[in-house]
């Protein structure tokens, strides 16, 4: 069940110092920032799990994203690893609304990530990087919209990923496919260090809000 947006409580951790990349080296570099954000994400999920509110937060995240799927018919999601923002309530809600849902498959580090049909109850198999993915034979799909996990994000909609580059290469291959990030609110930073090839997301959903580019 997806929690209506009006019922979402403020799922924020106590204020913490903002993390920012500094080319001069006074503030953590990209690898250190990624490590710090993983710790922050883990602490957030652990706290909500202890309080019995982690599923409630995942439902709230789904409620933020669901109205913005628009007319996309094929949505690529992901199966969460560890403390990643949990998209499963969103994926189930999309399936119930007649949308086709796909999950990523990774075979080798050199091979591009592909997406394959998923339905509730389908068996998932172990893939690289701890991924649970559709089994061999699941139909390949080209999505209209990609829901992506992340380690950190900023208000420019820049995304810090795990570092393997699968989504960066995917976005470069299909720049016109809409890109939505899912994150816990604790993963926001003032500025994500961006390389020249990094592409911003079109929007980000957290358990607290929907974030789109600011317009004048």
Short mmCIF file of N, CA and C in Angstrom, two decimals, residues 31-203:
data_model
loop_
_atom_site.label_atom_id
_atom_site.label_comp_id
_atom_site.label_asym_id
_atom_site.label_seq_id
_atom_site.Cartn_x
_atom_site.Cartn_y
_atom_site.Cartn_z
N UNK A 31 36.15 9.93 -3.49
CA UNK A 31 36.09 8.62 -2.85
C UNK A 31 35.72 8.73 -1.38
N UNK A 32 36.27 9.74 -0.70
CA UNK A 32 35.95 9.94 0.71
C UNK A 32 34.49 10.37 0.89
N UNK A 33 34.03 11.21 -0.02
CA UNK A 33 32.64 11.65 0.05
C UNK A 33 31.70 10.48 -0.17
N UNK A 34 32.02 9.62 -1.14
CA UNK A 34 31.18 8.46 -1.39
C UNK A 34 31.13 7.56 -0.15
N UNK A 35 32.28 7.37 0.49
CA UNK A 35 32.33 6.54 1.69
C UNK A 35 31.49 7.16 2.82
N UNK A 36 31.61 8.47 3.00
CA UNK A 36 30.84 9.15 4.05
C UNK A 36 29.35 9.08 3.78
N UNK A 37 28.97 9.18 2.52
CA UNK A 37 27.55 9.12 2.18
C UNK A 37 26.99 7.71 2.34
N UNK A 38 27.78 6.72 2.05
CA UNK A 38 27.33 5.35 2.31
C UNK A 38 27.08 5.14 3.80
N UNK A 39 27.97 5.69 4.63
CA UNK A 39 27.79 5.58 6.08
C UNK A 39 26.52 6.31 6.51
N UNK A 40 26.29 7.47 5.93
CA UNK A 40 25.11 8.25 6.30
C UNK A 40 23.83 7.52 5.89
N UNK A 41 23.85 6.96 4.69
CA UNK A 41 22.69 6.20 4.21
C UNK A 41 22.44 4.98 5.08
N UNK A 42 23.50 4.26 5.45
CA UNK A 42 23.37 3.09 6.31
C UNK A 42 22.80 3.47 7.67
N UNK A 43 23.28 4.58 8.24
CA UNK A 43 22.79 5.00 9.56
C UNK A 43 21.32 5.39 9.50
N UNK A 44 20.94 6.05 8.42
CA UNK A 44 19.54 6.44 8.24
C UNK A 44 18.65 5.20 8.22
N UNK A 45 19.00 4.23 7.35
CA UNK A 45 18.18 3.03 7.23
C UNK A 45 18.16 2.24 8.53
N UNK A 46 19.31 2.16 9.22
CA UNK A 46 19.37 1.41 10.47
C UNK A 46 18.48 2.04 11.53
N UNK A 47 18.47 3.36 11.59
CA UNK A 47 17.64 4.04 12.57
C UNK A 47 16.16 3.78 12.32
N UNK A 48 15.74 3.91 11.07
CA UNK A 48 14.34 3.69 10.77
C UNK A 48 13.94 2.23 10.92
N UNK A 49 14.88 1.33 10.66
CA UNK A 49 14.60 -0.09 10.86
C UNK A 49 14.39 -0.38 12.35
N UNK A 50 15.23 0.19 13.20
CA UNK A 50 15.08 0.00 14.65
C UNK A 50 13.73 0.53 15.13
N UNK A 51 13.29 1.63 14.55
CA UNK A 51 12.04 2.25 14.96
C UNK A 51 10.82 1.65 14.29
N UNK A 52 11.05 0.66 13.42
CA UNK A 52 9.93 0.02 12.73
C UNK A 52 9.28 0.90 11.68
N UNK A 53 10.03 1.85 11.13
CA UNK A 53 9.45 2.81 10.18
C UNK A 53 10.07 2.73 8.79
N UNK A 54 10.91 1.73 8.54
CA UNK A 54 11.60 1.67 7.25
C UNK A 54 10.62 1.40 6.12
N UNK A 55 9.66 0.50 6.32
CA UNK A 55 8.67 0.25 5.27
C UNK A 55 7.79 1.48 5.06
N UNK A 56 7.48 2.16 6.14
CA UNK A 56 6.67 3.38 6.02
C UNK A 56 7.41 4.42 5.18
N UNK A 57 8.72 4.52 5.38
CA UNK A 57 9.51 5.47 4.59
C UNK A 57 9.53 5.06 3.12
N UNK A 58 9.63 3.75 2.84
CA UNK A 58 9.61 3.27 1.45
C UNK A 58 8.26 3.56 0.80
N UNK A 59 7.17 3.39 1.55
CA UNK A 59 5.84 3.72 1.03
C UNK A 59 5.73 5.22 0.72
N UNK A 60 6.29 6.03 1.61
CA UNK A 60 6.25 7.48 1.40
C UNK A 60 7.06 7.88 0.17
N UNK A 61 8.19 7.22 -0.03
CA UNK A 61 9.00 7.48 -1.21
C UNK A 61 8.22 7.13 -2.48
N UNK A 62 7.53 6.00 -2.47
CA UNK A 62 6.71 5.61 -3.61
C UNK A 62 5.62 6.63 -3.88
N UNK A 63 5.01 7.14 -2.81
CA UNK A 63 3.93 8.11 -2.97
C UNK A 63 4.44 9.41 -3.57
N UNK A 64 5.68 9.78 -3.27
CA UNK A 64 6.25 10.98 -3.88
C UNK A 64 6.50 10.78 -5.37
N UNK A 65 6.97 9.59 -5.76
CA UNK A 65 7.35 9.37 -7.15
C UNK A 65 6.18 9.02 -8.06
N UNK A 66 5.20 8.29 -7.55
CA UNK A 66 4.16 7.72 -8.40
C UNK A 66 3.41 8.74 -9.25
N UNK A 67 3.03 9.90 -8.72
CA UNK A 67 2.29 10.85 -9.57
C UNK A 67 3.11 11.42 -10.73
N UNK A 68 4.42 11.23 -10.70
CA UNK A 68 5.29 11.84 -11.70
C UNK A 68 5.79 10.85 -12.74
N UNK A 69 5.26 9.63 -12.72
CA UNK A 69 5.67 8.66 -13.73
C UNK A 69 5.11 9.04 -15.10
N UNK A 70 4.03 9.82 -15.07
CA UNK A 70 3.40 10.33 -16.30
C UNK A 70 2.94 9.16 -17.17
N UNK A 71 3.22 9.25 -18.49
CA UNK A 71 2.69 8.24 -19.39
C UNK A 71 3.71 7.17 -19.74
N UNK A 72 4.78 7.06 -18.99
CA UNK A 72 5.77 6.02 -19.25
C UNK A 72 5.12 4.65 -19.13
N UNK A 73 5.35 3.81 -20.11
CA UNK A 73 4.74 2.47 -20.11
C UNK A 73 5.72 1.40 -19.62
N UNK A 74 7.00 1.61 -19.83
CA UNK A 74 8.02 0.66 -19.40
C UNK A 74 8.96 1.39 -18.46
N UNK A 75 9.00 0.96 -17.21
CA UNK A 75 9.81 1.64 -16.19
C UNK A 75 10.89 0.70 -15.72
N UNK A 76 12.13 1.14 -15.80
CA UNK A 76 13.26 0.37 -15.29
C UNK A 76 13.49 0.77 -13.84
N UNK A 77 13.46 -0.20 -12.96
CA UNK A 77 13.75 0.05 -11.55
C UNK A 77 15.01 -0.67 -11.13
N UNK A 78 15.08 -1.06 -9.87
CA UNK A 78 16.22 -1.82 -9.37
C UNK A 78 15.78 -2.54 -8.10
N UNK A 79 16.51 -3.57 -7.73
CA UNK A 79 16.26 -4.27 -6.47
C UNK A 79 17.26 -3.74 -5.46
N UNK A 80 16.82 -3.26 -4.30
CA UNK A 80 17.75 -2.55 -3.42
C UNK A 80 18.83 -3.47 -2.83
N UNK A 81 20.01 -2.90 -2.69
CA UNK A 81 21.14 -3.58 -2.05
C UNK A 81 21.43 -2.84 -0.75
N UNK A 82 21.46 -3.57 0.35
CA UNK A 82 21.80 -2.96 1.63
C UNK A 82 20.84 -1.86 2.01
N UNK A 83 21.39 -0.65 2.21
CA UNK A 83 20.59 0.47 2.71
C UNK A 83 20.07 1.38 1.61
N UNK A 84 20.15 0.96 0.35
CA UNK A 84 19.64 1.79 -0.73
C UNK A 84 18.16 2.10 -0.52
N UNK A 85 17.73 3.27 -0.99
CA UNK A 85 16.32 3.63 -0.95
C UNK A 85 15.51 2.51 -1.62
N UNK A 86 14.49 2.05 -0.94
CA UNK A 86 13.76 0.85 -1.36
C UNK A 86 12.67 1.20 -2.37
N UNK A 87 12.82 0.78 -3.64
CA UNK A 87 11.80 1.09 -4.64
C UNK A 87 10.70 0.06 -4.76
N UNK A 88 10.73 -0.99 -3.93
CA UNK A 88 9.78 -2.09 -4.16
C UNK A 88 8.32 -1.69 -4.04
N UNK A 89 7.92 -0.86 -3.06
CA UNK A 89 6.51 -0.42 -3.08
C UNK A 89 6.15 0.31 -4.37
N UNK A 90 7.07 1.10 -4.90
CA UNK A 90 6.82 1.80 -6.16
C UNK A 90 6.69 0.80 -7.31
N UNK A 91 7.58 -0.19 -7.37
CA UNK A 91 7.52 -1.17 -8.46
C UNK A 91 6.22 -1.96 -8.42
N UNK A 92 5.78 -2.35 -7.23
CA UNK A 92 4.52 -3.08 -7.10
C UNK A 92 3.34 -2.20 -7.52
N UNK A 93 3.38 -0.93 -7.12
CA UNK A 93 2.29 -0.02 -7.48
C UNK A 93 2.23 0.19 -8.99
N UNK A 94 3.38 0.29 -9.63
CA UNK A 94 3.40 0.44 -11.09
C UNK A 94 2.87 -0.81 -11.78
N UNK A 95 3.27 -1.96 -11.29
CA UNK A 95 2.76 -3.21 -11.87
C UNK A 95 1.24 -3.29 -11.73
N UNK A 96 0.74 -2.92 -10.56
CA UNK A 96 -0.71 -2.96 -10.33
C UNK A 96 -1.46 -2.01 -11.24
N UNK A 97 -0.78 -0.97 -11.71
CA UNK A 97 -1.41 0.00 -12.62
C UNK A 97 -1.21 -0.35 -14.08
N UNK A 98 -0.70 -1.53 -14.35
CA UNK A 98 -0.57 -1.99 -15.72
C UNK A 98 0.68 -1.56 -16.44
N UNK A 99 1.63 -1.00 -15.72
CA UNK A 99 2.90 -0.63 -16.35
C UNK A 99 3.83 -1.84 -16.39
N UNK A 100 4.67 -1.89 -17.40
CA UNK A 100 5.69 -2.93 -17.48
C UNK A 100 6.90 -2.48 -16.66
N UNK A 101 7.39 -3.36 -15.80
CA UNK A 101 8.52 -3.04 -14.93
C UNK A 101 9.70 -3.92 -15.32
N UNK A 102 10.87 -3.33 -15.39
CA UNK A 102 12.09 -4.06 -15.73
C UNK A 102 13.14 -3.83 -14.64
N UNK A 103 14.02 -4.80 -14.49
CA UNK A 103 15.14 -4.70 -13.57
C UNK A 103 16.44 -4.89 -14.33
N UNK A 104 17.55 -4.33 -13.83
CA UNK A 104 18.81 -4.43 -14.56
C UNK A 104 19.45 -5.81 -14.44
N UNK A 105 20.18 -6.15 -15.50
CA UNK A 105 21.06 -7.32 -15.49
C UNK A 105 22.47 -6.85 -15.81
N UNK A 106 23.44 -7.36 -15.03
CA UNK A 106 24.86 -7.09 -15.25
C UNK A 106 25.54 -8.43 -15.43
N UNK A 107 26.27 -8.60 -16.55
CA UNK A 107 26.95 -9.87 -16.80
C UNK A 107 28.45 -9.76 -16.55
N UNK A 108 29.11 -8.85 -17.24
CA UNK A 108 30.55 -8.63 -17.03
C UNK A 108 30.79 -7.14 -16.88
N UNK A 109 31.94 -6.75 -16.27
CA UNK A 109 32.23 -5.32 -16.13
C UNK A 109 32.28 -4.58 -17.47
N UNK A 110 32.62 -5.29 -18.54
CA UNK A 110 32.75 -4.64 -19.84
C UNK A 110 31.41 -4.56 -20.58
N UNK A 111 30.46 -5.38 -20.18
CA UNK A 111 29.18 -5.42 -20.90
C UNK A 111 28.24 -4.33 -20.40
N UNK A 112 27.45 -3.76 -21.29
CA UNK A 112 26.49 -2.75 -20.85
C UNK A 112 25.39 -3.37 -20.01
N UNK A 113 24.86 -2.59 -19.09
CA UNK A 113 23.71 -3.02 -18.30
C UNK A 113 22.48 -3.08 -19.19
N UNK A 114 21.70 -4.14 -19.04
CA UNK A 114 20.46 -4.28 -19.80
C UNK A 114 19.31 -4.42 -18.82
N UNK A 115 18.09 -4.23 -19.32
CA UNK A 115 16.90 -4.32 -18.47
C UNK A 115 15.98 -5.42 -18.97
N UNK A 116 15.39 -6.17 -18.00
CA UNK A 116 14.59 -7.33 -18.34
C UNK A 116 13.31 -7.34 -17.51
N UNK A 117 12.24 -7.87 -18.09
CA UNK A 117 10.91 -7.81 -17.49
C UNK A 117 10.90 -8.46 -16.11
N UNK A 118 10.22 -7.81 -15.18
CA UNK A 118 10.02 -8.34 -13.83
C UNK A 118 8.56 -8.23 -13.47
N UNK A 119 8.04 -9.28 -12.84
CA UNK A 119 6.71 -9.28 -12.26
C UNK A 119 6.80 -9.76 -10.82
N UNK A 120 5.92 -9.27 -9.94
CA UNK A 120 5.95 -9.75 -8.55
C UNK A 120 5.92 -11.27 -8.50
N UNK A 121 6.80 -11.83 -7.69
CA UNK A 121 6.89 -13.28 -7.56
C UNK A 121 7.95 -13.91 -8.43
N UNK A 122 8.50 -13.16 -9.40
CA UNK A 122 9.56 -13.71 -10.24
C UNK A 122 10.80 -14.02 -9.40
N UNK A 123 11.47 -15.11 -9.74
CA UNK A 123 12.71 -15.47 -9.07
C UNK A 123 13.85 -14.59 -9.58
N UNK A 124 14.63 -14.04 -8.66
CA UNK A 124 15.79 -13.25 -9.01
C UNK A 124 17.04 -14.06 -8.71
N UNK A 125 18.08 -13.83 -9.50
CA UNK A 125 19.33 -14.58 -9.34
C UNK A 125 20.45 -13.60 -9.00
N UNK A 126 21.52 -14.13 -8.44
CA UNK A 126 22.65 -13.29 -8.05
C UNK A 126 23.42 -12.82 -9.27
N UNK A 127 23.74 -11.53 -9.27
CA UNK A 127 24.56 -10.95 -10.32
C UNK A 127 25.78 -10.28 -9.72
N UNK A 128 26.49 -9.53 -10.53
CA UNK A 128 27.67 -8.84 -10.06
C UNK A 128 27.34 -7.72 -9.09
N UNK A 129 28.32 -7.36 -8.25
CA UNK A 129 28.19 -6.24 -7.31
C UNK A 129 27.07 -6.45 -6.29
N UNK A 130 26.73 -7.70 -5.98
CA UNK A 130 25.68 -7.98 -5.02
C UNK A 130 24.28 -7.80 -5.56
N UNK A 131 24.14 -7.64 -6.86
CA UNK A 131 22.85 -7.37 -7.48
C UNK A 131 21.99 -8.63 -7.52
N UNK A 132 20.70 -8.48 -7.26
CA UNK A 132 19.71 -9.50 -7.56
C UNK A 132 19.02 -9.08 -8.85
N UNK A 133 18.99 -9.97 -9.83
CA UNK A 133 18.56 -9.59 -11.16
C UNK A 133 17.70 -10.68 -11.79
N UNK A 134 16.94 -10.31 -12.85
CA UNK A 134 16.12 -11.32 -13.52
C UNK A 134 16.97 -12.47 -14.05
N UNK A 135 16.37 -13.64 -14.10
CA UNK A 135 17.06 -14.83 -14.58
C UNK A 135 17.24 -14.78 -16.09
N UNK A 136 18.12 -15.63 -16.59
CA UNK A 136 18.28 -15.79 -18.04
C UNK A 136 16.92 -16.12 -18.65
N UNK A 137 16.64 -15.51 -19.77
CA UNK A 137 15.38 -15.78 -20.45
C UNK A 137 14.31 -14.74 -20.20
N UNK A 138 14.49 -13.90 -19.17
CA UNK A 138 13.52 -12.82 -18.96
C UNK A 138 13.60 -11.85 -20.14
N UNK A 139 12.47 -11.46 -20.71
CA UNK A 139 12.50 -10.61 -21.91
C UNK A 139 13.21 -9.29 -21.67
N UNK A 140 14.05 -8.91 -22.61
CA UNK A 140 14.74 -7.62 -22.55
C UNK A 140 13.76 -6.52 -22.95
N UNK A 141 13.84 -5.39 -22.25
CA UNK A 141 12.96 -4.25 -22.51
C UNK A 141 13.78 -2.98 -22.59
N UNK A 142 13.36 -2.06 -23.44
CA UNK A 142 13.95 -0.73 -23.47
C UNK A 142 13.00 0.22 -22.75
N UNK A 143 13.41 0.78 -21.62
CA UNK A 143 12.47 1.56 -20.81
C UNK A 143 12.19 2.95 -21.38
N UNK A 144 11.03 3.50 -20.99
CA UNK A 144 10.71 4.90 -21.25
C UNK A 144 11.23 5.79 -20.12
N UNK A 145 11.45 5.17 -18.97
CA UNK A 145 11.87 5.91 -17.78
C UNK A 145 12.76 5.01 -16.94
N UNK A 146 13.84 5.58 -16.43
CA UNK A 146 14.80 4.83 -15.61
C UNK A 146 14.75 5.37 -14.18
N UNK A 147 14.42 4.50 -13.23
CA UNK A 147 14.48 4.83 -11.81
C UNK A 147 15.82 4.30 -11.30
N UNK A 148 16.66 5.19 -10.82
CA UNK A 148 18.03 4.82 -10.51
C UNK A 148 18.37 4.99 -9.03
N UNK A 149 19.15 4.07 -8.49
CA UNK A 149 19.65 4.27 -7.13
C UNK A 149 20.80 5.25 -7.14
N UNK A 150 21.20 5.71 -5.97
CA UNK A 150 22.33 6.62 -5.88
C UNK A 150 22.91 6.60 -4.48
N UNK A 151 24.12 7.14 -4.37
CA UNK A 151 24.77 7.26 -3.06
C UNK A 151 24.53 8.65 -2.48
N UNK A 152 24.55 9.67 -3.35
CA UNK A 152 24.31 11.04 -2.90
C UNK A 152 23.78 11.89 -4.04
N UNK A 153 23.19 13.03 -3.69
CA UNK A 153 22.64 13.92 -4.71
C UNK A 153 22.68 15.35 -4.19
N UNK A 154 22.54 16.30 -5.13
CA UNK A 154 22.42 17.70 -4.73
C UNK A 154 21.23 18.33 -5.46
N UNK A 155 20.99 19.61 -5.19
CA UNK A 155 19.81 20.29 -5.74
C UNK A 155 19.96 20.62 -7.22
N UNK A 156 21.16 20.44 -7.76
CA UNK A 156 21.33 20.56 -9.21
C UNK A 156 20.88 19.29 -9.91
N UNK A 157 20.49 18.26 -9.12
CA UNK A 157 20.08 16.95 -9.60
C UNK A 157 21.26 16.14 -10.13
N UNK A 158 22.46 16.47 -9.64
CA UNK A 158 23.62 15.65 -9.93
C UNK A 158 23.61 14.45 -8.99
N UNK A 159 24.02 13.33 -9.52
CA UNK A 159 23.96 12.04 -8.82
C UNK A 159 25.36 11.48 -8.59
N UNK A 160 25.61 11.00 -7.38
CA UNK A 160 26.82 10.22 -7.13
C UNK A 160 26.41 8.76 -7.04
N UNK A 161 26.98 7.94 -7.91
CA UNK A 161 26.66 6.52 -7.92
C UNK A 161 27.66 5.70 -7.14
N UNK A 162 27.60 4.40 -7.34
CA UNK A 162 28.47 3.50 -6.61
C UNK A 162 29.92 3.56 -7.08
N UNK A 163 30.13 4.05 -8.30
CA UNK A 163 31.49 4.18 -8.80
C UNK A 163 31.83 3.22 -9.93
N UNK A 164 30.94 2.26 -10.23
CA UNK A 164 31.24 1.31 -11.30
C UNK A 164 30.96 1.88 -12.69
N UNK A 165 30.11 2.91 -12.77
CA UNK A 165 29.87 3.59 -14.04
C UNK A 165 28.80 2.99 -14.93
N UNK A 166 28.08 1.96 -14.46
CA UNK A 166 27.08 1.34 -15.32
C UNK A 166 25.99 2.32 -15.73
N UNK A 167 25.47 3.09 -14.77
CA UNK A 167 24.41 4.04 -15.10
C UNK A 167 24.93 5.21 -15.91
N UNK A 168 26.15 5.65 -15.66
CA UNK A 168 26.73 6.73 -16.47
C UNK A 168 26.79 6.32 -17.93
N UNK A 169 27.23 5.09 -18.19
CA UNK A 169 27.31 4.63 -19.57
C UNK A 169 25.92 4.44 -20.17
N UNK A 170 24.99 3.98 -19.34
CA UNK A 170 23.61 3.83 -19.81
C UNK A 170 23.01 5.18 -20.21
N UNK A 171 23.20 6.18 -19.36
CA UNK A 171 22.65 7.51 -19.66
C UNK A 171 23.27 8.09 -20.92
N UNK A 172 24.56 7.84 -21.13
CA UNK A 172 25.23 8.35 -22.33
C UNK A 172 24.67 7.67 -23.58
N UNK A 173 24.32 6.38 -23.48
CA UNK A 173 23.78 5.65 -24.63
C UNK A 173 22.35 6.08 -24.95
N UNK A 174 21.58 6.42 -23.90
CA UNK A 174 20.16 6.76 -24.08
C UNK A 174 19.86 8.08 -23.39
N UNK A 175 20.40 9.18 -23.89
CA UNK A 175 20.24 10.46 -23.19
C UNK A 175 18.81 10.99 -23.15
N UNK A 176 17.95 10.49 -24.01
CA UNK A 176 16.58 11.01 -24.07
C UNK A 176 15.62 10.26 -23.15
N UNK A 177 16.05 9.16 -22.54
CA UNK A 177 15.19 8.45 -21.60
C UNK A 177 15.16 9.23 -20.29
N UNK A 178 13.98 9.41 -19.74
CA UNK A 178 13.85 10.19 -18.51
C UNK A 178 14.50 9.48 -17.33
N UNK A 179 15.22 10.24 -16.50
CA UNK A 179 16.02 9.68 -15.41
C UNK A 179 15.53 10.23 -14.07
N UNK A 180 15.05 9.34 -13.21
CA UNK A 180 14.57 9.73 -11.89
C UNK A 180 15.39 8.99 -10.84
N UNK A 181 15.95 9.74 -9.90
CA UNK A 181 16.71 9.13 -8.81
C UNK A 181 15.83 8.89 -7.60
N UNK A 182 16.11 7.82 -6.87
CA UNK A 182 15.46 7.55 -5.59
C UNK A 182 16.52 7.59 -4.50
N UNK A 183 16.19 8.27 -3.40
CA UNK A 183 17.16 8.42 -2.31
C UNK A 183 16.44 8.69 -1.01
N UNK A 184 17.09 8.36 0.09
CA UNK A 184 16.64 8.86 1.39
C UNK A 184 17.08 10.31 1.52
N UNK A 185 16.32 11.09 2.24
CA UNK A 185 16.63 12.52 2.37
C UNK A 185 18.00 12.76 2.98
N UNK A 186 18.48 11.83 3.79
CA UNK A 186 19.79 11.98 4.43
C UNK A 186 20.94 11.94 3.43
N UNK A 187 20.68 11.57 2.19
CA UNK A 187 21.74 11.46 1.19
C UNK A 187 22.02 12.77 0.45
N UNK A 188 21.28 13.80 0.77
CA UNK A 188 21.50 15.09 0.09
C UNK A 188 22.77 15.75 0.59
N UNK A 189 23.52 16.33 -0.34
CA UNK A 189 24.71 17.11 -0.01
C UNK A 189 24.62 18.46 -0.72
N UNK A 190 25.46 19.36 -0.31
CA UNK A 190 25.45 20.69 -0.92
C UNK A 190 25.88 20.63 -2.37
N UNK A 191 26.91 19.83 -2.66
CA UNK A 191 27.42 19.77 -4.03
C UNK A 191 28.05 18.40 -4.29
N UNK A 192 27.56 17.72 -5.31
CA UNK A 192 28.16 16.47 -5.77
C UNK A 192 29.26 16.82 -6.77
N UNK A 193 30.47 16.33 -6.57
CA UNK A 193 31.53 16.59 -7.56
C UNK A 193 31.18 15.93 -8.88
N UNK A 194 31.20 16.71 -9.96
CA UNK A 194 30.76 16.21 -11.26
C UNK A 194 31.92 16.19 -12.24
N UNK A 195 32.02 15.10 -12.99
CA UNK A 195 32.95 15.00 -14.10
C UNK A 195 32.28 15.52 -15.36
N UNK A 196 33.07 15.85 -16.39
CA UNK A 196 32.48 16.43 -17.61
C UNK A 196 31.40 15.56 -18.24
N UNK A 197 31.51 14.24 -18.09
CA UNK A 197 30.55 13.35 -18.73
C UNK A 197 29.31 13.08 -17.88
N UNK A 198 29.29 13.55 -16.65
CA UNK A 198 28.14 13.28 -15.78
C UNK A 198 26.90 14.03 -16.27
N UNK A 199 25.78 13.32 -16.25
CA UNK A 199 24.51 13.90 -16.69
C UNK A 199 23.59 14.06 -15.49
N UNK A 200 22.95 15.22 -15.34
CA UNK A 200 22.01 15.39 -14.23
C UNK A 200 20.77 14.53 -14.44
N UNK A 201 20.11 14.22 -13.34
CA UNK A 201 18.83 13.54 -13.41
C UNK A 201 17.74 14.54 -13.78
N UNK A 202 16.60 14.04 -14.19
CA UNK A 202 15.47 14.91 -14.48
C UNK A 202 14.69 15.25 -13.20
N UNK A 203 14.77 14.36 -12.21
CA UNK A 203 14.08 14.59 -10.94
C UNK A 203 14.61 13.58 -9.93
#
